[in-house]
mmCIF file of C-alpha atoms in Angstrom:
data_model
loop_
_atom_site.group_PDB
_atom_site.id
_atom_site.type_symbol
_atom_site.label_atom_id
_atom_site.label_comp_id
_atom_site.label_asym_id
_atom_site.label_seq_id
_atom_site.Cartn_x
_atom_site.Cartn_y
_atom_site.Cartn_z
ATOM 1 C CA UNK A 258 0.000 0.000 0.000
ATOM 2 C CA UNK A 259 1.231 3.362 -0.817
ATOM 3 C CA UNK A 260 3.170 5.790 2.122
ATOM 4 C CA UNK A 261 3.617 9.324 1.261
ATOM 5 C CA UNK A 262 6.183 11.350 3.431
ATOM 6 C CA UNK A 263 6.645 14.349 4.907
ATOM 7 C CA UNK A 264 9.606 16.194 6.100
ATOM 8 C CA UNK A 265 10.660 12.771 7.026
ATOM 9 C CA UNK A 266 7.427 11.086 8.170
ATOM 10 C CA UNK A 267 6.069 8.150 6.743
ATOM 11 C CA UNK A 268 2.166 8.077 6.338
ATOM 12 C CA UNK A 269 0.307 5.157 5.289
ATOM 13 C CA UNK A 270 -2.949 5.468 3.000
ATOM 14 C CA UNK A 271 -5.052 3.578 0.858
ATOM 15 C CA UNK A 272 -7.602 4.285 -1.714
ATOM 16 C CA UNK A 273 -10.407 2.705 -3.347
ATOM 17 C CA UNK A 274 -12.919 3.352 -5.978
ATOM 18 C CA UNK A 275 -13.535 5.611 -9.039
ATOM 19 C CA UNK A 276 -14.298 9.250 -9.675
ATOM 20 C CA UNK A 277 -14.094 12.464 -7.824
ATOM 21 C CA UNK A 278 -11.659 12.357 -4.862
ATOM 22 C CA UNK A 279 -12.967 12.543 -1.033
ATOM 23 C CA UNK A 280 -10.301 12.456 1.393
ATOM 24 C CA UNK A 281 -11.080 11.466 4.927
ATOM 25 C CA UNK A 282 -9.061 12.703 7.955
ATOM 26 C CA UNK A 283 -9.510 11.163 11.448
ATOM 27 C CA UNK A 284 -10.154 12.430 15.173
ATOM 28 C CA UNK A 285 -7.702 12.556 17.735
ATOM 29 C CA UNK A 286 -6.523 9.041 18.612
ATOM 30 C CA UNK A 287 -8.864 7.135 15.943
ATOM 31 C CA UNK A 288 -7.223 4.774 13.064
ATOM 32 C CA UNK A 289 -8.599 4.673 9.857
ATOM 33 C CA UNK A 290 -11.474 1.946 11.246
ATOM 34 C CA UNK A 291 -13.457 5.490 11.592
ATOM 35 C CA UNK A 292 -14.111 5.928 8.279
ATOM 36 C CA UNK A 293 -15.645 2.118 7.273
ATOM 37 C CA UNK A 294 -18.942 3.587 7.254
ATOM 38 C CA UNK A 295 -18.768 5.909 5.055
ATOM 39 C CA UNK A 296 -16.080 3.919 3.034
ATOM 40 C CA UNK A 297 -18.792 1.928 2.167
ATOM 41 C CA UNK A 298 -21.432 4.015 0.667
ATOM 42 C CA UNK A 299 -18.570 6.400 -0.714
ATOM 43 C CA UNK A 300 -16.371 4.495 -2.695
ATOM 44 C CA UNK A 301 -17.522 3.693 -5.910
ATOM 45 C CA UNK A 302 -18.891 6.457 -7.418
ATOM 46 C CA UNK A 303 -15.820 8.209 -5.755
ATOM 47 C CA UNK A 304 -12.291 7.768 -4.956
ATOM 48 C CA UNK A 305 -11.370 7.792 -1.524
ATOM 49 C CA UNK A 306 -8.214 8.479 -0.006
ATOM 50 C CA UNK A 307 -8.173 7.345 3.726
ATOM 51 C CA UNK A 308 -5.106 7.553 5.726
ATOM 52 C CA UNK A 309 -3.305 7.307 9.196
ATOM 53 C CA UNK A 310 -2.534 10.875 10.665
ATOM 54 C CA UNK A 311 0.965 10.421 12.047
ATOM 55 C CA UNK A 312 1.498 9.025 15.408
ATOM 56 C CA UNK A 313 -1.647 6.753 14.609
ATOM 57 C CA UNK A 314 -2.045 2.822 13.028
ATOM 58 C CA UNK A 315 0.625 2.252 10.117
ATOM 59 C CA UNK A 316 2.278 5.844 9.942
ATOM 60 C CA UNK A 317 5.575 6.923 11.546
ATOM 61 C CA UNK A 318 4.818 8.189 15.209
ATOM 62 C CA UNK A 319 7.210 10.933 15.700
ATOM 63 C CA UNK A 320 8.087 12.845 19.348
ATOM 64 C CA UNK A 321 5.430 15.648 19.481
ATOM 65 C CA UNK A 322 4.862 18.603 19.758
ATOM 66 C CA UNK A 323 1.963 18.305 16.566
ATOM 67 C CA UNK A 324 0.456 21.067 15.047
ATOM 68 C CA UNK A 325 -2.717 21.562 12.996
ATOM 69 C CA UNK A 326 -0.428 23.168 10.397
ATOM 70 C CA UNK A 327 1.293 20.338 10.562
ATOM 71 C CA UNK A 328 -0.995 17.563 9.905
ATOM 72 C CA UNK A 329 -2.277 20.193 7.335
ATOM 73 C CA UNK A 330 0.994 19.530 5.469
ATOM 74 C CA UNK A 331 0.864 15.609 6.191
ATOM 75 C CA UNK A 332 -2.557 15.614 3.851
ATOM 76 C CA UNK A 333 -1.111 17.649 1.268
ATOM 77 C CA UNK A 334 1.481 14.950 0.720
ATOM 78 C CA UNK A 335 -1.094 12.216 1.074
ATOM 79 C CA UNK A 336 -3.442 14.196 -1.904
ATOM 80 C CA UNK A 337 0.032 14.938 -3.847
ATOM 81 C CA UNK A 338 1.941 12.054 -3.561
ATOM 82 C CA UNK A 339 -1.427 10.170 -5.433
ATOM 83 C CA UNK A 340 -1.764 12.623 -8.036
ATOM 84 C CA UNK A 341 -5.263 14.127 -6.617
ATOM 85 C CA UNK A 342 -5.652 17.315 -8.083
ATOM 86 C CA UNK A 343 -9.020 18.367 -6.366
ATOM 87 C CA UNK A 344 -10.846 16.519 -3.640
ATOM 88 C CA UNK A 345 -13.694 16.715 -1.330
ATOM 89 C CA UNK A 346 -12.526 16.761 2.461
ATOM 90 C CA UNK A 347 -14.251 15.160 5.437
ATOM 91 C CA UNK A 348 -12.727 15.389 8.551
ATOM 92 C CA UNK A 349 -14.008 14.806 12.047
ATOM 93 C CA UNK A 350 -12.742 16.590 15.849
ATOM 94 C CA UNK A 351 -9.231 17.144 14.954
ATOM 95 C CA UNK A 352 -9.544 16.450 11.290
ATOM 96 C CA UNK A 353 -11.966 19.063 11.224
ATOM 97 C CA UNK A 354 -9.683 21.628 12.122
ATOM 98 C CA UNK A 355 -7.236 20.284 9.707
ATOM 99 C CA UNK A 356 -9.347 20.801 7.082
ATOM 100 C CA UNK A 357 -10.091 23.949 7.786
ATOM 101 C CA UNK A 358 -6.265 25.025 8.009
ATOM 102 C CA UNK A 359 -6.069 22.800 4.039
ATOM 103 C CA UNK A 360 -8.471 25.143 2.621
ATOM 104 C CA UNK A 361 -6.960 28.345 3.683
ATOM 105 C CA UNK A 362 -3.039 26.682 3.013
ATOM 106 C CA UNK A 363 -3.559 24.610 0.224
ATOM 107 C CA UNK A 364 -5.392 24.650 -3.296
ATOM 108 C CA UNK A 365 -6.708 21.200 -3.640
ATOM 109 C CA UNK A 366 -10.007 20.949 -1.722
ATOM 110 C CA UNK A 367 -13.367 21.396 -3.115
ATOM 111 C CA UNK A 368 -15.671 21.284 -0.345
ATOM 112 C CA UNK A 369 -15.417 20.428 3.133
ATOM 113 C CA UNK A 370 -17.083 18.102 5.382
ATOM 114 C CA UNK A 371 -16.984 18.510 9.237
ATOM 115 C CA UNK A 372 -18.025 16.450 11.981
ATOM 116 C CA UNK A 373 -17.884 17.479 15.779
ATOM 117 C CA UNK A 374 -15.225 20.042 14.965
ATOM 118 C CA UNK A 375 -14.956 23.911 16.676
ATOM 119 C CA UNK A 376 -13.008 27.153 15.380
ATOM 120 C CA UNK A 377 -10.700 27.372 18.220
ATOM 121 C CA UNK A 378 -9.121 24.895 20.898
ATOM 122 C CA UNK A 379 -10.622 26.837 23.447
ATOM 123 C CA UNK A 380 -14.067 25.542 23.024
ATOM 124 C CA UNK A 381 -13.030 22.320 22.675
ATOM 125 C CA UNK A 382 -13.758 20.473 26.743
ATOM 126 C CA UNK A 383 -10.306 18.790 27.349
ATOM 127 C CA UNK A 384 -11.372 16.263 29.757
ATOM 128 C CA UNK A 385 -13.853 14.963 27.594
ATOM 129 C CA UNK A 386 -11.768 14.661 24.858
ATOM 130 C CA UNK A 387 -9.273 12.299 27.374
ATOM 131 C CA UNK A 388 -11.769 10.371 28.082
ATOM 132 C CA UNK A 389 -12.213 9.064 24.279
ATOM 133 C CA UNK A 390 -8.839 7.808 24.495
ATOM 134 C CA UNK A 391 -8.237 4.132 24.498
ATOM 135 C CA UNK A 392 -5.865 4.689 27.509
ATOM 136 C CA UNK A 393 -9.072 5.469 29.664
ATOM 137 C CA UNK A 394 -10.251 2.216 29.233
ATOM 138 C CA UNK A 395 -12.182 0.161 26.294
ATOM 139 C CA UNK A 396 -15.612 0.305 27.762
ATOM 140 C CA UNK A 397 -14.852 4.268 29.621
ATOM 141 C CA UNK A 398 -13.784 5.139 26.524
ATOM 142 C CA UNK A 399 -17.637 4.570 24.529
ATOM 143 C CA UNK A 400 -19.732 6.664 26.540
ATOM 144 C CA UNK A 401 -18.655 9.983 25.334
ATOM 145 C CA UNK A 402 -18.569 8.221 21.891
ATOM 146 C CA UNK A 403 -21.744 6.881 21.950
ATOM 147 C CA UNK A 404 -25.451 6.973 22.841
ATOM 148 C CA UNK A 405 -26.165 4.791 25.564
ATOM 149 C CA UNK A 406 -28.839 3.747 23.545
ATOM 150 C CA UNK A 407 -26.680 2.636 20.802
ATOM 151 C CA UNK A 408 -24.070 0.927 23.270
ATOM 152 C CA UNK A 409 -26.979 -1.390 24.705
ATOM 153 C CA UNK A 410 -28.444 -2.072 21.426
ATOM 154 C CA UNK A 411 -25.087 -2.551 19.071
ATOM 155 C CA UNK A 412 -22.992 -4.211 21.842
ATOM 156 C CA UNK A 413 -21.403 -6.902 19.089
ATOM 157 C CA UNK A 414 -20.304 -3.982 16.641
ATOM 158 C CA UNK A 415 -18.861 -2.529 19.486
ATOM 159 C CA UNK A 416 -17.092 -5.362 20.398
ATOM 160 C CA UNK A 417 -15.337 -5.404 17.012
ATOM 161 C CA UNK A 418 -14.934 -1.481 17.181
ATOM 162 C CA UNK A 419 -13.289 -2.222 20.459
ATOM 163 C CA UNK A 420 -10.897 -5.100 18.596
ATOM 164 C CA UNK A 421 -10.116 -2.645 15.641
ATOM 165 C CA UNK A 422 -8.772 0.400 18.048
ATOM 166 C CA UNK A 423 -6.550 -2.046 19.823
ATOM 167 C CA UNK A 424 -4.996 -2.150 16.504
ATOM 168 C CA UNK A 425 -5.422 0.815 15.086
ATOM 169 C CA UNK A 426 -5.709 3.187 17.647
ATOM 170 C CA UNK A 427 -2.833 6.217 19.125
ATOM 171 C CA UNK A 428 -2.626 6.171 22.590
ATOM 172 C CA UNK A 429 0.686 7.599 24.895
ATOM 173 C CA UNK A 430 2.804 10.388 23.768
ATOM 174 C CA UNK A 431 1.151 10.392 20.341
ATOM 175 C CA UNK A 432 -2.345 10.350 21.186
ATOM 176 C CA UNK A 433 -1.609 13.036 24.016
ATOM 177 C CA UNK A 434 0.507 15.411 20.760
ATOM 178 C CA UNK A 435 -2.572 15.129 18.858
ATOM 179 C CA UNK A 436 -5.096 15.983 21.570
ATOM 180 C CA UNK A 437 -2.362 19.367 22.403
ATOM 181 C CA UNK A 438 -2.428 19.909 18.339
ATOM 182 C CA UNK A 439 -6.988 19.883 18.951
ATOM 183 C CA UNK A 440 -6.728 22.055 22.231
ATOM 184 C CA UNK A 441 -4.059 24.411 20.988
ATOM 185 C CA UNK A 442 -5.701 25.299 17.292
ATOM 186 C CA UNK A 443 -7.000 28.133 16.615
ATOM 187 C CA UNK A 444 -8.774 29.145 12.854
ATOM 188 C CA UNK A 445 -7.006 31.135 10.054
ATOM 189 C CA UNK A 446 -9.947 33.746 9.005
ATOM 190 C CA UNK A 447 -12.683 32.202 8.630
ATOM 191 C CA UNK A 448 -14.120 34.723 6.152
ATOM 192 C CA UNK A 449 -10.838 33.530 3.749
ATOM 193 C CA UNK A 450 -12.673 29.751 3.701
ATOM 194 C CA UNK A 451 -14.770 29.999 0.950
ATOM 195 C CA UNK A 452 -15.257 26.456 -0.114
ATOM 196 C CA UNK A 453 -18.908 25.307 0.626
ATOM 197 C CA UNK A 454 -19.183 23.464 4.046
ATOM 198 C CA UNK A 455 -21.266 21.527 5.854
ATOM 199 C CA UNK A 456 -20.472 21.408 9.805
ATOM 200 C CA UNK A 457 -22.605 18.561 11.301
ATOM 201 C CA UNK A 458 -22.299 18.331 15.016
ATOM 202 C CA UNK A 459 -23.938 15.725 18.195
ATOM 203 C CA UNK A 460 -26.619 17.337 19.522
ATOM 204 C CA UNK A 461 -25.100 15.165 23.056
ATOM 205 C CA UNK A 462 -21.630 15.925 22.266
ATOM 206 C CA UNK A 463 -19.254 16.081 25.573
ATOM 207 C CA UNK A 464 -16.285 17.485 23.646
ATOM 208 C CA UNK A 465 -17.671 20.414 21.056
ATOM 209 C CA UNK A 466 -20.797 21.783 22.492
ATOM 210 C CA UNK A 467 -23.456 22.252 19.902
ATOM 211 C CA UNK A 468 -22.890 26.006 20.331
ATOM 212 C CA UNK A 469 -19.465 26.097 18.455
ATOM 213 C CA UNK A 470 -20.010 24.081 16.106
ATOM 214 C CA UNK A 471 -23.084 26.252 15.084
ATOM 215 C CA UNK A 472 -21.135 29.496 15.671
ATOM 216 C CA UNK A 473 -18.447 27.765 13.486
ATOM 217 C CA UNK A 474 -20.617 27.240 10.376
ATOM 218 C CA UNK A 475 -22.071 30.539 10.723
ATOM 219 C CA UNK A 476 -18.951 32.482 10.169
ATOM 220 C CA UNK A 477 -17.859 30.693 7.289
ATOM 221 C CA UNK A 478 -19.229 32.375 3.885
ATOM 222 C CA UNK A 479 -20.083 29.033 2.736
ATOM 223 C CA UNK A 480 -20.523 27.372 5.763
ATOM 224 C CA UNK A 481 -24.667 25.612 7.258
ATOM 225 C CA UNK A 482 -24.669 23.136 9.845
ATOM 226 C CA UNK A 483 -26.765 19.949 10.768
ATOM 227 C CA UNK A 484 -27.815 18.303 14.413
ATOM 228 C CA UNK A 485 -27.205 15.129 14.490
ATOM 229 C CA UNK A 486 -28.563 12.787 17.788
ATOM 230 C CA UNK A 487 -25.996 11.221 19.694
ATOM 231 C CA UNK A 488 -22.472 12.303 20.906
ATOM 232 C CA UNK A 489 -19.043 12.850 19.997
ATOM 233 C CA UNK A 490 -19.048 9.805 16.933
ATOM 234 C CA UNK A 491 -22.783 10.620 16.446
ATOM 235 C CA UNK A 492 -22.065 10.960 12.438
ATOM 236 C CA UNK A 493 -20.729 6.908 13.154
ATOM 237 C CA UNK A 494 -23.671 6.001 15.015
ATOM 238 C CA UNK A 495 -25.995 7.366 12.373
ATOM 239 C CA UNK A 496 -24.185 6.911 9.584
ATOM 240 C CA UNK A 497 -26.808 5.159 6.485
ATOM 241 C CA UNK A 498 -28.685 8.753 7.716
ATOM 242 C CA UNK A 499 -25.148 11.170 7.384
ATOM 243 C CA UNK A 500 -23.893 9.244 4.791
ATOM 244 C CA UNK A 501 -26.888 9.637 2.402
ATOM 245 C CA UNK A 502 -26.658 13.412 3.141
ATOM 246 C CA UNK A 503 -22.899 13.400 2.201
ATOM 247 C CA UNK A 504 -23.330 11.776 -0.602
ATOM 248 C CA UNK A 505 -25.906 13.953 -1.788
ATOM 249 C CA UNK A 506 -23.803 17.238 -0.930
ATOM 250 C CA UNK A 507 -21.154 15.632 -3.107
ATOM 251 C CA UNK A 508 -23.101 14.973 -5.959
ATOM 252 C CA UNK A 509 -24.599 18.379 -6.037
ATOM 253 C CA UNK A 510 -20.887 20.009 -6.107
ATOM 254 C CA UNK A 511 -19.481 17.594 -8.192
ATOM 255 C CA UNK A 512 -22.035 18.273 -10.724
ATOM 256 C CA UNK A 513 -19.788 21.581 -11.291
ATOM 257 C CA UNK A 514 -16.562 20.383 -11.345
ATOM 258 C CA UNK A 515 -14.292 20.018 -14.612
#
């Protein structure tokens, strides 16, 4: 599978499908298991490009401090190292930001996809956000993931989710430098970000209250937002629902693409 590097680092992707790019970037901690969902019902009619953000799954895991700018740059040599020359760009919590920071850095996004994601570190609840990691325990680590609801009723899939982030997963030093790189961003102008974007947030979310994530979408020019029930993974939980609503924001943008 291909690795693309940066300033040294190693990061590991894969891609699938046909068409239009959409490049996925993870949350703090989360391996590329994240994005199976939507994997599913994207690929196909598009091209994905899914990959490890460093100090997670197959990529290098270098000594932090990390940086949004940073892991800006590491999925500009994902997208050029494959030859993408646009792409749509999903990317949840963290991945949010850093798709945010793409847009404003870099020319190759078309439209951005956020989930759970805020404008600034500052509204982002830090002790929520360590309880997601893996280090806080397997089961701990669900609840501000998931409904309860959805943890009594899909206790199997989470099972295997469990499995996969054993594997997959950042925890230590690297899981803590890309937590610091969530907490310590903070927005280029948001007024600069013109691409269209869709900010969907969990209406139960412990780590980006509904509040920024609606303030968020309403100072980007481009920018609408959608409430989603559940918590912090709520676009996981619900994903045939966010999916279908992805895919249909795609097709409406690619429809004007050359």
């Amino acid at each position: 599978m291909p690795t693309a590097t940066n300033r040294g680092v190693d990061l590991y992707y894969e891609t699938d499908g046909d068409g239009p790019t959409v490049a996925f970037v993870g949350d703090v901690g989360y391996g590329a298991w994240l994005w199976g969902w939507h994997h599913d019902a994207v690929a196909g009619p598009y091209e994905t490009v899914v990959f490890d953000q460093r100090g997670t799954g197959r990529s290098d895991a270098p000594t932090g401090p990390y940086d949004v700018g940073t892991l800006a740059a590491d999925l500009e040599a994902v997208l050029a190292d494959h030859g993408v020359r646009s792409a749509h760009v999903v990317g949840a919590g963290l991945g949010g930001m850093v798709a945010l920071r793409y847009a404003h850095e870099y020319t190759r996004a078309s439209t951005l996809t956020l989930y759970c994601t805020a404008a600034d570190g500052d509204d982002i609840d830090a002790d929520a956000l360590a309880e997601l990691s893996l280090d806080a325990g397997p089961e701990a680590s669900l609840s501000g993931a998931f409904s309860e609801q959805f943890r009594t009723e899909a206790a199997d899939l989470l099972d295997r989710v469990t499995g996969w982030r054993r594997e997959e997963d950042a925890s230590g030093d690297p899981w803590e430098a890309q937590a610091a790189a969530m907490t310590g961003f903070s927005a280029p102008p948001l007024y600069e970000v013109t691409l269209p974007t869709t900010v969907y947030y969990g209406l139960d979310d412990p780590v980006v209250a509904p509040e920024a994530a609606e303030s968020l979408a309403a100072e980007l020019p481009r920018g609408d937002s959608e409430a989603v029930e559940g918590r912090h993974l709520c676009f996981v939980e619900h994903a045939p629902a966010v999916t279908d609503r992805l895919l249909a924001t795609l097709d409406t943008h690619t429809d004007h693409e050359v």
